[in-house]
Amino acid sequence: MNASETRPRPTISDVASDAGVSIGTASKALSGSGQLRAETRERVLESARRLGYQPNALARSLQSGRTYTVGLMTSDSVGRFSHPLMLGIDDALGAGRMSVFLCDARGDAVREQYYLDSLLARQVDGIIVTGWRTDLRPPLGGGRLPVPVVYAYTHSADPADVSVLPDDEQGGRLVGEHLVATGRRRIAVVTGPKGYEAVPQREAGLRAALADAGLEPVPGQVLYGDWSESWGQEAVDILLAQQTPFDAVFCGSDQIARGVADQLRERGVKVPADVALVGYDNWEVFASATRPPLTSVDMNLEELGRTAARRLLDLINGTPRHGAERLPCGLVVRESSRPSISSSPGVTDGFAVR
């Protein structure tokens, strides 16, 4: 082939032949629609990648009546929660060759309405709404929209809407079970503002796990503040001033836990020899930089994003769904919560300034 010649563009028929399936099956695999076995869908996608197949977007839209585009509306301008969510969303939508329009409303209702109007004008097939907290929010556009909407890491106030959330109560339970299993018995709680939906949920999970072991948080030690290192430092001074022994601290975020770790070290308290420490979010920049490295609850945000995208595809394809779906969290164990050293196995007397 000389420089002036071009290779013919591969067709869907070429993809189907290469994958050993019918054209109809190849079409379903490439569009992310239909009920196909995972291995069949992946074989078709691999053939398309190897052959360099690119569908004709205009023809595809005319044939299906869809634009194969999705709007992603976020209010998390920092990106702490929206970035891993977007990775998962892109994974799921990319398999069906769906394009995503990203809109950052920055928590501004006027900006959100502007972007909503823009997305509807582009005739997107659906919209995913993400947030920086899991609390209830008004339905997008008042809830009467011509396209399906799924909420991820935020909770629509309309129970008919689909919301995908981390199971924060289960995350708190994981912490309680872990601390009890590592020999801790006097567990204090330092967390964020009471007004956040996640705060009482995480505390409830911890309390349930401790109750199973015949325990409860150290009396009077549930401290509420803001999501900051400075609050974690302040909380340590409060805990120590009360002179109630404690051998573990469960923090409502990794930022708080980083502040707790720094202030405990300043006050001569060793982590984890004297006090175990567990955070929440598994925010790598904080968890790995904390000394010692921080045990933390991982909300599995990428999987949460993938699930939200799959739920949106279900709605686009006519499968009815509604209500809130809570996905399990995981616990990433690091040095800050290793088992305590005690004369009695599994039991520690706790630490307090005298």
CSV table of C-alpha atoms in Angstrom, one decimal, residues 30-245:
chain,number,residue,atom,x,y,z
A,30,LEU,CA,-21.1,-2.0,21.3
A,31,SER,CA,-24.2,0.0,22.4
A,32,GLY,CA,-24.2,-1.4,25.9
A,33,SER,CA,-27.8,-2.6,25.4
A,34,GLY,CA,-29.5,-6.0,25.5
A,35,GLN,CA,-28.9,-9.0,27.8
A,36,LEU,CA,-25.6,-10.5,26.8
A,37,ARG,CA,-23.1,-12.6,28.6
A,38,ALA,CA,-20.2,-10.6,30.0
A,39,GLU,CA,-17.6,-12.7,28.0
A,40,THR,CA,-19.6,-12.1,24.8
A,41,ARG,CA,-19.7,-8.4,25.3
A,42,GLU,CA,-16.0,-8.2,26.1
A,43,ARG,CA,-15.1,-10.3,23.1
A,44,VAL,CA,-17.0,-8.0,20.8
A,45,LEU,CA,-15.4,-4.9,22.4
A,46,GLU,CA,-11.9,-6.4,22.1
A,47,SER,CA,-12.5,-7.1,18.4
A,48,ALA,CA,-13.7,-3.5,17.9
A,49,ARG,CA,-10.5,-2.2,19.7
A,50,ARG,CA,-8.2,-4.5,17.7
A,51,LEU,CA,-9.8,-3.6,14.3
A,52,GLY,CA,-10.0,0.1,15.2
A,53,TYR,CA,-13.8,0.2,14.6
A,54,GLN,CA,-15.4,3.6,15.1
A,55,PRO,CA,-19.2,3.8,14.7
A,56,ASN,CA,-20.8,6.5,12.7
A,57,ALA,CA,-22.2,8.6,15.4
A,58,LEU,CA,-24.8,10.4,13.2
A,59,ALA,CA,-26.1,7.2,11.6
A,60,ARG,CA,-26.2,5.6,15.0
A,61,SER,CA,-28.3,8.4,16.4
A,62,LEU,CA,-30.7,8.5,13.5
A,63,GLN,CA,-31.2,4.7,13.7
A,64,SER,CA,-31.8,4.6,17.4
A,65,GLY,CA,-33.3,8.0,18.2
A,66,ARG,CA,-30.6,8.5,20.8
A,67,THR,CA,-27.6,10.8,21.0
A,68,TYR,CA,-25.4,8.4,23.0
A,69,THR,CA,-24.5,11.2,25.3
A,70,VAL,CA,-25.0,11.7,29.0
A,71,GLY,CA,-24.8,14.7,31.2
A,72,LEU,CA,-22.8,14.6,34.5
A,73,MET,CA,-23.8,17.4,36.9
A,74,THR,CA,-21.5,17.9,39.9
A,75,SER,CA,-21.3,20.3,42.8
A,76,ASP,CA,-18.0,19.0,44.1
A,77,SER,CA,-15.7,21.6,42.6
A,78,VAL,CA,-12.8,20.3,44.7
A,79,GLY,CA,-13.1,16.9,43.1
A,80,ARG,CA,-12.5,14.8,46.2
A,81,PHE,CA,-15.6,12.7,45.7
A,82,SER,CA,-16.6,13.5,42.1
A,83,HIS,CA,-13.2,12.5,40.6
A,84,PRO,CA,-13.3,8.8,41.6
A,85,LEU,CA,-17.0,8.7,40.8
A,86,MET,CA,-16.3,10.0,37.3
A,87,LEU,CA,-13.7,7.3,36.7
A,88,GLY,CA,-16.3,4.7,37.5
A,89,ILE,CA,-19.0,6.4,35.5
A,90,ASP,CA,-16.6,6.6,32.5
A,91,ASP,CA,-15.7,2.9,32.8
A,92,ALA,CA,-19.4,1.9,32.6
A,93,LEU,CA,-20.5,4.3,29.9
A,94,GLY,CA,-17.4,3.8,27.8
A,95,ALA,CA,-18.3,0.2,27.3
A,96,GLY,CA,-21.4,1.3,25.5
A,97,ARG,CA,-19.5,4.1,23.7
A,98,MET,CA,-21.4,6.8,25.5
A,99,SER,CA,-19.9,10.3,25.6
A,100,VAL,CA,-20.2,12.4,28.8
A,101,PHE,CA,-20.7,16.2,29.1
A,102,LEU,CA,-19.3,17.4,32.5
A,103,CYS,CA,-21.0,20.4,34.2
A,104,ASP,CA,-19.7,21.8,37.4
A,105,ALA,CA,-22.6,23.7,39.1
A,106,ARG,CA,-20.4,24.5,42.2
A,107,GLY,CA,-23.5,24.2,44.4
A,108,ASP,CA,-25.1,27.2,42.7
A,109,ALA,CA,-28.8,26.7,41.8
A,110,VAL,CA,-28.7,29.3,39.0
A,111,ARG,CA,-25.6,27.7,37.5
A,112,GLU,CA,-27.2,24.2,37.8
A,113,GLN,CA,-30.3,25.3,35.9
A,114,TYR,CA,-28.2,26.9,33.2
A,115,TYR,CA,-26.3,23.6,32.7
A,116,LEU,CA,-29.5,21.6,32.9
A,117,ASP,CA,-31.0,23.7,30.0
A,118,SER,CA,-27.8,23.2,28.0
A,119,LEU,CA,-27.8,19.5,28.5
A,120,LEU,CA,-31.5,19.2,27.5
A,121,ALA,CA,-30.8,21.3,24.4
A,122,ARG,CA,-28.1,18.8,23.4
A,123,GLN,CA,-30.7,16.1,23.8
A,124,VAL,CA,-28.7,14.0,26.2
A,125,ASP,CA,-30.1,10.5,26.8
A,126,GLY,CA,-29.8,10.9,30.6
A,127,ILE,CA,-28.1,12.8,33.5
A,128,ILE,CA,-26.1,11.7,36.5
A,129,VAL,CA,-26.0,14.1,39.4
A,130,THR,CA,-23.1,13.9,41.9
A,131,GLY,CA,-22.5,15.8,45.1
A,132,TRP,CA,-19.9,16.3,47.9
A,133,ARG,CA,-22.2,15.0,50.6
A,134,THR,CA,-24.8,12.3,50.8
A,135,ASP,CA,-27.6,14.4,52.2
A,136,LEU,CA,-31.1,14.9,50.6
A,137,ARG,CA,-31.3,17.4,47.8
A,138,PRO,CA,-34.2,18.7,45.6
A,139,PRO,CA,-34.8,16.7,42.5
A,140,LEU,CA,-33.0,18.1,39.5
A,141,GLY,CA,-35.2,20.6,37.6
A,142,GLY,CA,-38.0,20.0,40.0
A,143,GLY,CA,-38.2,16.4,39.1
A,144,ARG,CA,-40.2,16.7,35.8
A,145,LEU,CA,-37.6,16.1,33.1
A,146,PRO,CA,-37.9,14.4,29.7
A,147,VAL,CA,-34.8,12.2,30.4
A,148,PRO,CA,-33.9,9.8,33.2
A,149,VAL,CA,-31.8,11.0,36.1
A,150,VAL,CA,-29.6,9.1,38.6
A,151,TYR,CA,-28.1,10.6,41.7
A,152,ALA,CA,-24.6,9.4,42.9
A,153,TYR,CA,-23.2,10.3,46.3
A,154,THR,CA,-26.2,12.5,46.8
A,155,HIS,CA,-29.7,11.7,47.7
A,156,SER,CA,-32.8,12.9,45.8
A,157,ALA,CA,-35.6,14.0,48.0
A,158,ASP,CA,-38.0,12.2,45.7
A,159,PRO,CA,-38.2,8.6,46.8
A,160,ALA,CA,-39.2,7.6,43.2
A,161,ASP,CA,-35.8,8.7,41.9
A,162,VAL,CA,-32.7,6.4,41.7
A,163,SER,CA,-30.0,7.4,44.2
A,164,VAL,CA,-26.8,5.4,44.7
A,165,LEU,CA,-25.0,5.9,48.0
A,166,PRO,CA,-22.3,4.4,50.2
A,167,ASP,CA,-23.7,2.4,53.2
A,168,ASP,CA,-22.3,4.6,55.9
A,169,GLU,CA,-23.9,2.7,58.7
A,170,GLN,CA,-22.2,-0.5,57.5
A,171,GLY,CA,-18.9,1.5,57.2
A,172,GLY,CA,-19.2,2.5,60.9
A,173,ARG,CA,-19.9,-1.1,61.8
A,174,LEU,CA,-16.8,-2.2,60.0
A,175,VAL,CA,-14.8,0.2,62.2
A,176,GLY,CA,-16.3,-1.1,65.4
A,177,GLU,CA,-15.8,-4.7,64.5
A,178,HIS,CA,-12.2,-4.1,63.6
A,179,LEU,CA,-11.3,-2.2,66.8
A,180,VAL,CA,-13.0,-4.8,69.0
A,181,ALA,CA,-11.2,-7.6,67.1
A,182,THR,CA,-7.8,-5.8,67.7
A,183,GLY,CA,-8.4,-5.6,71.5
A,184,ARG,CA,-9.8,-2.1,71.9
A,185,ARG,CA,-12.5,-1.6,74.4
A,186,ARG,CA,-12.6,2.2,75.2
A,187,ILE,CA,-13.4,3.9,71.9
A,188,ALA,CA,-13.9,7.6,71.5
A,189,VAL,CA,-15.6,9.3,68.5
A,190,VAL,CA,-14.5,12.5,66.9
A,191,THR,CA,-16.6,13.4,63.9
A,192,GLY,CA,-18.1,16.1,61.7
A,193,PRO,CA,-21.2,18.3,61.9
A,194,LYS,CA,-24.4,16.8,63.2
A,195,GLY,CA,-26.3,18.2,60.3
A,196,TYR,CA,-24.6,15.8,57.8
A,197,GLU,CA,-26.7,12.7,57.1
A,198,ALA,CA,-23.5,10.5,57.1
A,199,VAL,CA,-22.5,11.5,60.6
A,200,PRO,CA,-25.3,9.8,62.6
A,201,GLN,CA,-25.3,6.9,60.2
A,202,ARG,CA,-21.6,6.2,60.8
A,203,GLU,CA,-22.0,6.6,64.5
A,204,ALA,CA,-25.0,4.2,64.5
A,205,GLY,CA,-23.0,1.5,62.8
A,206,LEU,CA,-20.2,1.9,65.3
A,207,ARG,CA,-22.6,1.7,68.2
A,208,ALA,CA,-24.2,-1.4,66.8
A,209,ALA,CA,-20.9,-3.2,66.5
A,210,LEU,CA,-19.8,-2.2,70.0
A,211,ALA,CA,-23.2,-3.3,71.4
A,212,ASP,CA,-22.7,-6.7,69.9
A,213,ALA,CA,-19.5,-6.9,72.1
A,214,GLY,CA,-21.3,-5.5,75.2
A,215,LEU,CA,-19.6,-2.1,74.7
A,216,GLU,CA,-20.5,1.5,73.9
A,217,PRO,CA,-18.4,4.6,73.0
A,218,VAL,CA,-16.5,6.1,75.9
A,219,PRO,CA,-19.2,8.1,77.8
A,220,GLY,CA,-19.3,11.7,76.8
A,221,GLN,CA,-16.7,11.3,74.2
A,222,VAL,CA,-18.7,11.7,70.9
A,223,LEU,CA,-17.3,15.1,69.8
A,224,TYR,CA,-18.9,16.9,66.8
A,225,GLY,CA,-17.0,19.6,64.9
A,226,ASP,CA,-16.0,20.4,61.3
A,227,TRP,CA,-14.2,18.4,58.7
A,228,SER,CA,-10.7,19.7,59.4
A,229,GLU,CA,-7.3,18.8,60.8
A,230,SER,CA,-7.6,21.7,63.3
A,231,TRP,CA,-10.8,20.2,64.7
A,232,GLY,CA,-9.0,16.9,65.2
A,233,GLN,CA,-6.2,18.7,67.1
A,234,GLU,CA,-8.7,20.5,69.2
A,235,ALA,CA,-10.7,17.3,69.9
A,236,VAL,CA,-7.6,15.6,71.3
A,237,ASP,CA,-7.1,18.3,73.9
A,238,ILE,CA,-10.8,18.0,74.9
A,239,LEU,CA,-10.4,14.2,75.2
A,240,LEU,CA,-7.3,14.4,77.3
A,241,ALA,CA,-8.7,17.1,79.5
A,242,GLN,CA,-11.6,15.0,80.5
A,243,GLN,CA,-9.2,12.3,81.8
A,244,THR,CA,-11.5,9.4,80.8
A,245,PRO,CA,-9.4,6.5,79.6
